Coordinates of C-alpha atoms in Angstrom, one line a residue:
M1 CA -57.7 0.5 -81.9
S2 CA -59.3 3.9 -81.5
E3 CA -57.3 7.1 -82.0
N4 CA -57.5 8.0 -78.3
R5 CA -56.2 4.6 -77.1
M6 CA -53.4 4.8 -79.6
A7 CA -52.5 8.3 -78.3
R8 CA -52.5 7.1 -74.7
F9 CA -50.3 4.1 -75.6
A10 CA -47.8 6.3 -77.4
A11 CA -47.6 8.7 -74.4
T12 CA -47.1 5.8 -72.0
S13 CA -44.4 4.2 -74.2
A14 CA -42.6 7.5 -74.4
R15 CA -42.6 7.9 -70.6
V16 CA -41.2 4.4 -70.1
V17 CA -38.5 5.0 -72.6
A18 CA -37.6 8.3 -71.0
G19 CA -37.5 6.8 -67.5
T20 CA -35.3 4.0 -68.6
A21 CA -32.9 6.5 -70.2
V22 CA -32.8 8.6 -67.1
A23 CA -32.2 5.6 -64.9
T24 CA -29.5 4.3 -67.1
A25 CA -27.8 7.7 -67.1
A26 CA -28.0 7.8 -63.3
V27 CA -26.3 4.4 -63.0
V28 CA -23.6 5.3 -65.5
G29 CA -23.0 8.7 -63.7
T30 CA -22.7 7.0 -60.3
V31 CA -20.2 4.4 -61.6
V32 CA -18.2 7.0 -63.2
G33 CA -18.3 9.2 -60.1
I34 CA -17.1 6.4 -57.9
A35 CA -14.3 5.6 -60.2
A36 CA -13.2 9.2 -60.5
P37 CA -10.9 10.7 -57.8
W38 CA -12.8 12.5 -55.0
P39 CA -11.6 15.6 -53.3
S40 CA -10.0 14.8 -49.9
Y41 CA -10.3 16.6 -46.6
T42 CA -8.4 15.8 -43.3
A43 CA -9.7 17.2 -40.1
T44 CA -7.2 17.6 -37.2
P45 CA -9.0 17.0 -33.9
V46 CA -8.8 19.7 -31.3
R47 CA -6.3 18.7 -28.5
V48 CA -6.2 20.6 -25.3
E49 CA -3.3 20.0 -22.8
S50 CA -4.4 20.4 -19.2
T51 CA -2.7 19.7 -15.9
P52 CA -5.1 18.8 -13.2
A53 CA -5.1 21.0 -10.2
P54 CA -3.3 19.3 -7.2
G55 CA -5.4 18.1 -4.4
D56 CA -4.9 18.2 -0.6
T57 CA -2.2 16.0 0.9
V58 CA -4.0 13.6 3.3
L59 CA -2.4 11.2 5.8
A60 CA -4.3 8.9 8.1
C61 CA -2.5 7.7 11.3
D62 CA -3.0 4.4 13.1
G63 CA -3.9 6.0 16.4
P64 CA -3.7 4.6 19.9
L65 CA -3.1 0.9 20.7
L66 CA -6.4 -0.9 21.2
A67 CA -7.5 -3.6 23.7
L68 CA -10.3 -6.0 23.0
G69 CA -12.6 -7.4 25.6
R70 CA -11.4 -5.6 28.7
S71 CA -15.0 -5.0 29.8
A72 CA -16.9 -7.8 31.5
D73 CA -20.1 -6.3 30.1
S74 CA -18.8 -6.4 26.5
A75 CA -16.4 -9.2 25.5
G76 CA -16.1 -7.7 22.0
G77 CA -15.8 -4.1 23.1
L78 CA -12.7 -2.1 22.3
S79 CA -10.9 0.4 24.5
A80 CA -7.8 2.5 24.1
A81 CA -4.7 0.9 25.8
A82 CA -2.0 3.5 25.1
A83 CA -2.0 6.9 23.3
Q84 CA 0.1 7.5 20.2
Q85 CA 2.8 10.1 20.3
L86 CA 2.9 11.9 16.9
V87 CA 5.5 13.9 15.0
S88 CA 4.5 15.7 11.8
G89 CA 5.8 18.4 9.5
P90 CA 7.3 20.4 8.0
A91 CA 5.7 23.3 9.9
D92 CA 5.2 25.4 6.8
A93 CA 2.9 22.7 5.4
D94 CA 0.3 24.2 7.7
A95 CA -1.4 20.8 8.1
Q96 CA -4.8 20.7 9.8
A97 CA -5.6 17.8 12.2
E98 CA -8.9 16.0 12.0
Q99 CA -10.2 13.2 14.3
L100 CA -11.1 9.8 13.0
S101 CA -13.7 8.4 15.4
G102 CA -15.6 5.1 15.6
A103 CA -13.0 2.6 16.9
T104 CA -14.2 2.9 20.5
A105 CA -17.2 4.1 22.3
D106 CA -15.4 7.2 23.5
A107 CA -12.9 9.7 22.0
D108 CA -9.9 8.0 23.6
G109 CA -9.8 5.6 20.7
D110 CA -9.8 8.3 18.0
A111 CA -6.9 8.6 15.5
Q112 CA -5.7 11.6 13.7
A113 CA -5.8 12.5 10.0
L114 CA -3.7 15.3 8.7
R115 CA -4.7 17.5 5.7
A116 CA -2.5 20.1 3.9
A117 CA -3.8 22.3 1.1
P118 CA -1.7 22.7 -2.1
Q119 CA 0.9 25.5 -2.2
D120 CA 2.0 27.3 -5.3
R121 CA -0.1 24.9 -7.5
S122 CA 1.8 21.9 -6.1
E123 CA 1.0 19.2 -3.6
T124 CA 2.4 20.1 -0.1
P125 CA 5.1 17.8 1.2
L126 CA 3.9 16.3 4.5
A127 CA 5.1 13.4 6.7
A128 CA 3.9 12.1 10.1
A129 CA 4.5 9.1 12.3
G130 CA 3.6 7.9 15.7
S131 CA 4.6 5.5 18.4
A132 CA 3.2 4.0 21.6
T133 CA 4.3 2.0 24.5
V134 CA 2.0 -0.3 26.6
A135 CA 2.7 -2.2 29.8
S136 CA -0.4 -3.9 31.3
D137 CA -1.6 -7.4 32.2
D138 CA -2.9 -8.2 28.7
L139 CA -0.7 -6.0 26.4
V140 CA 3.1 -5.3 26.5
G141 CA 5.4 -3.8 24.0
F142 CA 6.4 -0.9 21.7
S143 CA 4.8 0.0 18.4
A144 CA 5.6 2.6 15.7
S145 CA 4.0 3.4 12.4
A146 CA 3.9 6.0 9.7
C147 CA 0.8 8.0 8.8
R148 CA -0.2 7.1 5.2
P149 CA -2.4 8.3 2.3
P150 CA -5.5 6.1 1.8
E151 CA -5.5 3.4 -0.9
A152 CA -8.1 1.8 -3.1
E153 CA -6.3 -1.6 -2.6
S154 CA -3.8 -2.8 -0.1
W155 CA -2.4 -6.0 1.5
L156 CA -1.9 -6.8 5.2
V157 CA 0.8 -9.5 5.7
G158 CA 1.1 -10.4 9.4
G159 CA -0.6 -11.6 12.5
A160 CA -2.5 -14.8 13.2
S161 CA -5.9 -16.0 14.5
T162 CA -4.7 -18.9 16.6
T163 CA -4.8 -19.2 20.3
G164 CA -3.0 -16.4 22.0
A165 CA -3.3 -14.0 19.1
N166 CA -5.7 -11.0 19.4
D167 CA -5.3 -9.2 16.1
L168 CA -7.4 -6.4 14.7
V169 CA -7.8 -5.1 11.1
V170 CA -8.2 -1.4 11.3
L171 CA -9.8 0.6 8.5
A172 CA -9.6 4.4 8.4
N173 CA -11.5 6.7 6.0
P174 CA -10.1 10.2 6.1
G175 CA -12.3 11.2 3.1
D176 CA -15.5 13.1 2.7
V177 CA -17.7 10.2 1.5
P178 CA -18.3 6.7 2.9
A179 CA -16.2 3.8 1.7
T180 CA -17.3 0.2 1.1
V181 CA -14.6 -2.3 1.9
Q182 CA -14.2 -6.0 0.9
L183 CA -11.8 -8.2 2.9
S184 CA -10.4 -11.4 1.3
V185 CA -8.3 -13.7 3.5
Y186 CA -5.6 -16.1 2.3
G187 CA -4.9 -19.0 4.5
A188 CA -4.1 -22.7 4.5
Q189 CA -7.2 -23.5 2.5
G190 CA -6.7 -20.8 -0.1
V191 CA -8.6 -17.5 -0.5
S192 CA -12.0 -16.8 1.0
T193 CA -14.3 -13.8 1.4
P194 CA -15.9 -14.4 4.8
P195 CA -19.3 -12.8 5.6
G196 CA -17.6 -10.6 8.3
G197 CA -15.4 -9.1 5.6
Q198 CA -18.1 -8.3 3.0
N199 CA -19.5 -4.8 2.2
L200 CA -18.1 -3.1 5.3
V201 CA -19.1 0.5 5.3
V202 CA -16.6 2.9 6.8
P203 CA -18.2 6.4 7.1
A204 CA -16.4 9.5 6.2
R205 CA -13.8 10.6 8.8
E206 CA -14.3 7.4 10.8
R207 CA -12.6 4.1 11.6
K208 CA -13.9 0.6 11.6
V209 CA -12.1 -2.3 13.5
V210 CA -12.6 -6.0 12.5
P211 CA -11.1 -8.8 14.7
L212 CA -9.0 -11.0 12.5
A213 CA -10.3 -14.2 14.2
G214 CA -13.8 -13.1 13.1
L215 CA -12.7 -13.4 9.5
L216 CA -10.7 -16.7 9.6
L217 CA -10.3 -18.5 12.9
G218 CA -7.3 -20.7 13.7
E219 CA -5.1 -19.5 10.8
E220 CA -1.3 -19.3 11.6
S221 CA -0.2 -17.3 8.5
P222 CA -3.0 -15.2 7.2
V223 CA -2.7 -12.5 4.5
V224 CA -5.6 -10.0 4.0
R225 CA -6.4 -8.2 0.8
V226 CA -8.3 -4.9 1.3
V227 CA -10.3 -3.5 -1.6
S228 CA -12.3 -0.3 -1.2
S229 CA -14.9 1.5 -3.4
G230 CA -16.5 4.9 -2.9
A231 CA -13.4 6.2 -1.2
P232 CA -9.9 4.9 -0.5
V233 CA -9.1 3.7 3.0
H234 CA -5.9 3.4 5.1
A235 CA -5.7 -0.2 6.3
S236 CA -3.4 -1.5 9.1
L237 CA -3.2 -4.5 11.3
Q238 CA -2.7 -4.4 15.1
A239 CA -1.1 -7.6 16.1
S240 CA -0.7 -8.7 19.7
L241 CA 0.3 -12.0 21.3
T242 CA -0.1 -13.8 24.6
R243 CA 2.0 -16.9 25.6
L244 CA 0.8 -18.9 28.6
L245 CA -1.0 -15.9 30.0
L246 CA 2.1 -13.7 29.5
P247 CA 1.8 -10.9 26.9
G248 CA 4.4 -11.3 24.2
G249 CA 4.5 -8.1 22.3
I250 CA 2.4 -5.8 20.1
D251 CA 2.8 -4.1 16.7
Q252 CA 0.9 -1.9 14.2
V253 CA 1.6 -3.5 10.8
A254 CA 1.8 -1.3 7.7
P255 CA 0.0 -2.2 4.5
L256 CA 1.6 -3.0 1.1
A257 CA 0.1 -1.0 -1.7
Q258 CA 0.5 -3.8 -4.3
A259 CA 2.1 -7.1 -5.1
D260 CA 5.5 -6.9 -6.7
T261 CA 8.2 -9.1 -8.2
R262 CA 10.8 -7.7 -5.8
L263 CA 10.3 -7.1 -2.1
V264 CA 12.9 -5.3 0.0
M265 CA 12.6 -5.2 3.8
P266 CA 15.4 -3.0 5.3
G267 CA 16.3 -3.1 9.0
V268 CA 15.2 -6.5 10.1
Q269 CA 16.6 -7.1 13.6
V270 CA 17.6 -10.8 14.3
L271 CA 17.8 -11.1 18.1
T272 CA 16.8 -14.7 18.9
T273 CA 18.9 -17.3 17.1
G274 CA 19.7 -21.0 17.3
E275 CA 17.6 -24.1 17.6
G276 CA 14.2 -24.2 19.1
Q277 CA 11.5 -21.7 18.5
A278 CA 11.6 -19.6 15.3
G279 CA 12.7 -16.1 16.2
T280 CA 12.7 -14.7 12.6
I281 CA 10.3 -15.7 9.9
V282 CA 9.5 -14.5 6.3
R283 CA 5.9 -14.9 5.3
L284 CA 5.2 -14.9 1.5
L285 CA 2.2 -15.2 -0.8
S286 CA 1.8 -15.4 -4.5
P287 CA -1.8 -14.4 -5.2
G288 CA -2.1 -15.5 -8.8
S289 CA 0.3 -18.2 -9.9
D290 CA 2.8 -20.9 -8.7
V291 CA 6.3 -19.4 -8.5
T292 CA 9.6 -19.9 -6.9
A293 CA 10.8 -17.0 -4.7
T294 CA 14.4 -16.4 -4.0
V295 CA 15.2 -15.0 -0.5
R296 CA 18.5 -13.1 0.1
V297 CA 19.5 -11.8 3.5
I298 CA 22.1 -9.0 3.4
P299 CA 23.8 -7.8 6.6
V300 CA 23.6 -4.1 7.4
D301 CA 27.1 -4.3 8.7
A302 CA 29.4 -4.5 5.7
A303 CA 31.7 -6.8 7.6
G304 CA 28.9 -9.4 8.1
A305 CA 28.8 -12.5 6.0
E306 CA 25.8 -12.8 3.6
A307 CA 24.0 -16.1 3.7
A308 CA 23.4 -18.1 0.5
P309 CA 20.1 -17.3 -1.2
T310 CA 17.2 -19.7 -0.5
D311 CA 14.6 -20.7 -3.0
V312 CA 11.1 -21.0 -1.7
P313 CA 8.3 -22.7 -3.9
L314 CA 5.0 -20.8 -3.6
T315 CA 1.7 -22.3 -4.5
A316 CA -0.8 -19.8 -5.8
G317 CA -3.1 -18.5 -3.1
L318 CA -1.4 -20.3 -0.2
P319 CA 0.8 -18.4 2.3
T320 CA 4.3 -19.9 3.0
S321 CA 6.8 -19.2 5.7
L322 CA 10.6 -19.5 5.8
D323 CA 12.5 -19.7 9.2
L324 CA 15.6 -17.4 9.3
S325 CA 16.5 -18.2 12.9
G326 CA 19.8 -19.7 11.9
L327 CA 21.2 -16.3 11.2
A328 CA 23.7 -14.6 13.5
A329 CA 22.3 -11.8 15.7
G330 CA 22.4 -8.5 13.9
A331 CA 20.5 -6.2 11.5
Y332 CA 19.7 -7.3 8.0
T333 CA 17.9 -6.3 4.8
V334 CA 15.7 -9.2 3.5
E335 CA 15.2 -9.2 -0.3
V336 CA 12.8 -11.5 -2.1
S337 CA 12.5 -11.8 -5.9
A338 CA 10.1 -13.8 -8.0
T339 CA 8.9 -14.1 -11.6
A340 CA 5.3 -13.1 -10.7
P341 CA 4.0 -10.5 -8.3
I342 CA 4.1 -11.6 -4.6
V343 CA 3.5 -10.0 -1.2
G344 CA 5.3 -10.7 2.0
A345 CA 6.8 -9.4 5.3
T346 CA 9.3 -10.6 7.9
W347 CA 8.5 -11.2 11.6
S348 CA 11.1 -11.0 14.4
T349 CA 11.0 -11.1 18.2
T350 CA 13.2 -10.1 21.1
G351 CA 12.5 -13.4 22.8
F352 CA 9.8 -15.8 24.1
G353 CA 9.7 -14.9 27.8
E354 CA 8.1 -12.3 29.9
G355 CA 8.5 -8.7 28.5
A356 CA 9.2 -9.9 25.0
D357 CA 8.2 -7.7 22.0
F358 CA 8.0 -8.4 18.2
A359 CA 7.9 -6.5 14.9
W360 CA 6.7 -7.0 11.4
Y361 CA 9.0 -5.6 8.7
V362 CA 7.0 -4.7 5.6
P363 CA 8.6 -4.1 2.1
A364 CA 9.7 -0.6 1.3
P365 CA 9.0 1.0 -2.1
R366 CA 11.6 2.7 -4.3
I367 CA 12.3 6.3 -3.5
T368 CA 13.5 8.2 -6.6
E369 CA 12.9 11.8 -5.7
P370 CA 13.5 14.1 -2.7
T371 CA 11.0 13.0 0.0
V372 CA 10.0 14.2 3.4
V373 CA 10.0 11.4 6.0
A374 CA 9.0 11.2 9.7
V375 CA 10.8 9.4 12.5
A376 CA 8.5 8.7 15.5
P377 CA 9.8 8.8 19.1
G378 CA 11.4 5.6 20.2
V379 CA 14.5 4.0 21.6
G380 CA 17.3 2.9 19.2
S381 CA 15.8 4.5 16.2
S382 CA 17.7 4.4 12.8
I383 CA 16.9 4.8 9.1
V384 CA 18.1 1.8 7.2
L385 CA 18.8 2.3 3.5
A386 CA 19.1 -0.3 0.7
T387 CA 20.3 0.4 -2.9
E388 CA 19.9 -1.4 -6.1
D389 CA 22.4 -1.4 -9.0
A390 CA 24.4 1.7 -8.3
D391 CA 26.3 3.3 -5.4
A392 CA 24.2 6.0 -3.7
S393 CA 25.0 9.0 -1.6
V394 CA 22.0 9.6 0.7
T395 CA 21.5 12.9 2.6
L396 CA 19.1 13.2 5.5
T397 CA 18.4 16.9 6.4
P398 CA 16.3 17.8 9.5
V399 CA 13.7 20.2 8.4
D400 CA 14.0 22.2 11.6
G401 CA 17.4 23.4 10.4
G402 CA 19.7 20.8 12.1
E403 CA 22.9 19.4 10.6
A404 CA 22.5 17.2 7.5
I405 CA 23.8 13.6 7.5
T406 CA 25.3 12.1 4.4
T407 CA 25.8 8.4 4.0
A408 CA 27.4 6.3 1.2
V409 CA 25.6 3.1 0.4
P410 CA 27.3 0.6 -2.0
A411 CA 25.5 -0.9 -5.0
G412 CA 23.3 -3.8 -3.8
G413 CA 24.2 -3.0 -0.2
T414 CA 22.6 -1.5 2.9
A415 CA 23.5 0.9 5.6
A416 CA 21.9 2.3 8.8
V417 CA 22.0 5.8 10.1
A418 CA 21.1 6.6 13.7
V419 CA 18.6 9.4 13.9
A420 CA 16.5 11.2 16.5
S421 CA 12.8 11.7 16.4
G422 CA 11.7 14.4 13.9
I423 CA 11.0 15.2 10.2
Y424 CA 13.8 14.8 7.6
R425 CA 14.3 15.5 3.9
L426 CA 15.7 12.4 2.2
E427 CA 17.6 13.0 -1.0
S428 CA 19.5 10.5 -3.2
A429 CA 20.6 10.7 -6.9
E430 CA 20.0 6.9 -7.2
P431 CA 16.9 4.9 -6.2
V432 CA 16.9 3.7 -2.6
R433 CA 14.5 1.9 -0.3
A434 CA 14.3 2.9 3.3
A435 CA 12.7 2.0 6.6
V436 CA 12.8 3.3 10.2
S437 CA 13.8 0.6 12.6
Y438 CA 13.8 0.5 16.5
T439 CA 15.4 -1.9 18.9
G440 CA 15.8 -1.8 22.6
T441 CA 15.2 -3.8 25.7
G442 CA 11.7 -5.2 25.3
A443 CA 11.1 -3.0 22.4
L444 CA 11.0 -3.8 18.7
A445 CA 9.3 -2.0 15.8
A446 CA 9.7 -0.8 12.2
Y447 CA 7.9 0.8 9.3
P448 CA 8.8 1.5 5.7
L449 CA 9.3 5.0 4.3
W450 CA 7.2 5.9 1.2
P451 CA 8.1 8.3 -1.6
A452 CA 6.5 11.7 -2.0
D453 CA 3.4 11.6 -4.2
A454 CA 4.4 12.4 -7.8
A455 CA 2.8 15.5 -9.2
A456 CA 0.0 14.9 -11.7
G457 CA 1.1 15.0 -15.3
A458 CA -0.6 16.8 -18.1
L459 CA -3.7 15.3 -19.6
T460 CA -4.6 15.5 -23.3
I461 CA -8.3 16.3 -23.7
L462 CA -10.1 15.6 -27.0
P463 CA -13.5 17.6 -27.0

């Protein structure tokens, strides 16, 4: 081997030996570094507490009573049958009225929406309700309903699509953007989403009316689920009935915001009793599971005898009815409890002859804080109160400065307070449920009272 080649070999060997040594040292250093304790550092994330600014208080009203097919030129056309008399307040809410058009071809069918801006960085208390009386060849009766905030989801329990029924699903959008609504109908064959209830567009500040018979024809006990996207809507059901060419009543049925395991319907008037046609009926639905519901009927008059509870088996997705016509005439609170969420309402009528009227009594939610409520004009009006597990002292104070009314309601009991039309502040230290109930000759109506919207709580923001 030449001297040059030997020199190159020696240099290469030296580089290999040095590289190996460096690699070995790096591995040893890494292992030692991993085994050795590392310095620790804990970063506390930035947290910002922020309370959202309150929005406007918005209420949508049901508007005038509507008649379908009065024009020979348009069997499906709608017209206004009777205007709605509204009360709203308090006056210092400074609410602005807006028109909700689209139900009829002219402005006679428009309903009102009320909007009140926040005051002192809080939502403005606002309540409104309306009533209407109609007496014509095709519609007879009295109706009353409360103006309500729109909801993304609600349930309509009431009405029918059998012969003699002429019921209408009314969708109102008091918002600034269009709403897209899906209607699912529960009936004797289960739940369906008919083509006439899919992707219904309700433009901003307008109403859309859908005949119930166009969704599911020939159904005796329908329940409609309303789901809205884009903007919430206020849904209601106008139910009317004709028996042997004689109009048998009309009602504007309030929505339920959600299914619940306990339903309380205060102020149910039982007027038609005994054998024969059913004068008072409870309609129930369990949307998701088979359950047994327990129905209690509590007399408003403390001297009245409470009937034994009745168990009603419910098959998921199938509406079920319970006849209460065996009760003595009087006013009652109907309570329904179940182990899974259900929806329901109670129907009652003044009779089955000429000039009869009927009402749907919808469950009332719990009121746990002072709330402004509205009593629409009407004969025989009263606020019916129902308590839960504790005695309650309930005070109703007219916001116009009238004399306050205080009523004691025993635990698990119910009481009625006769009131005039107007706006009241309802206060109770214990949770109560309440409804406005009307009864008179050829007049029957009711609507639940809802609590004031709770103020928005603080949000924790993590940037």
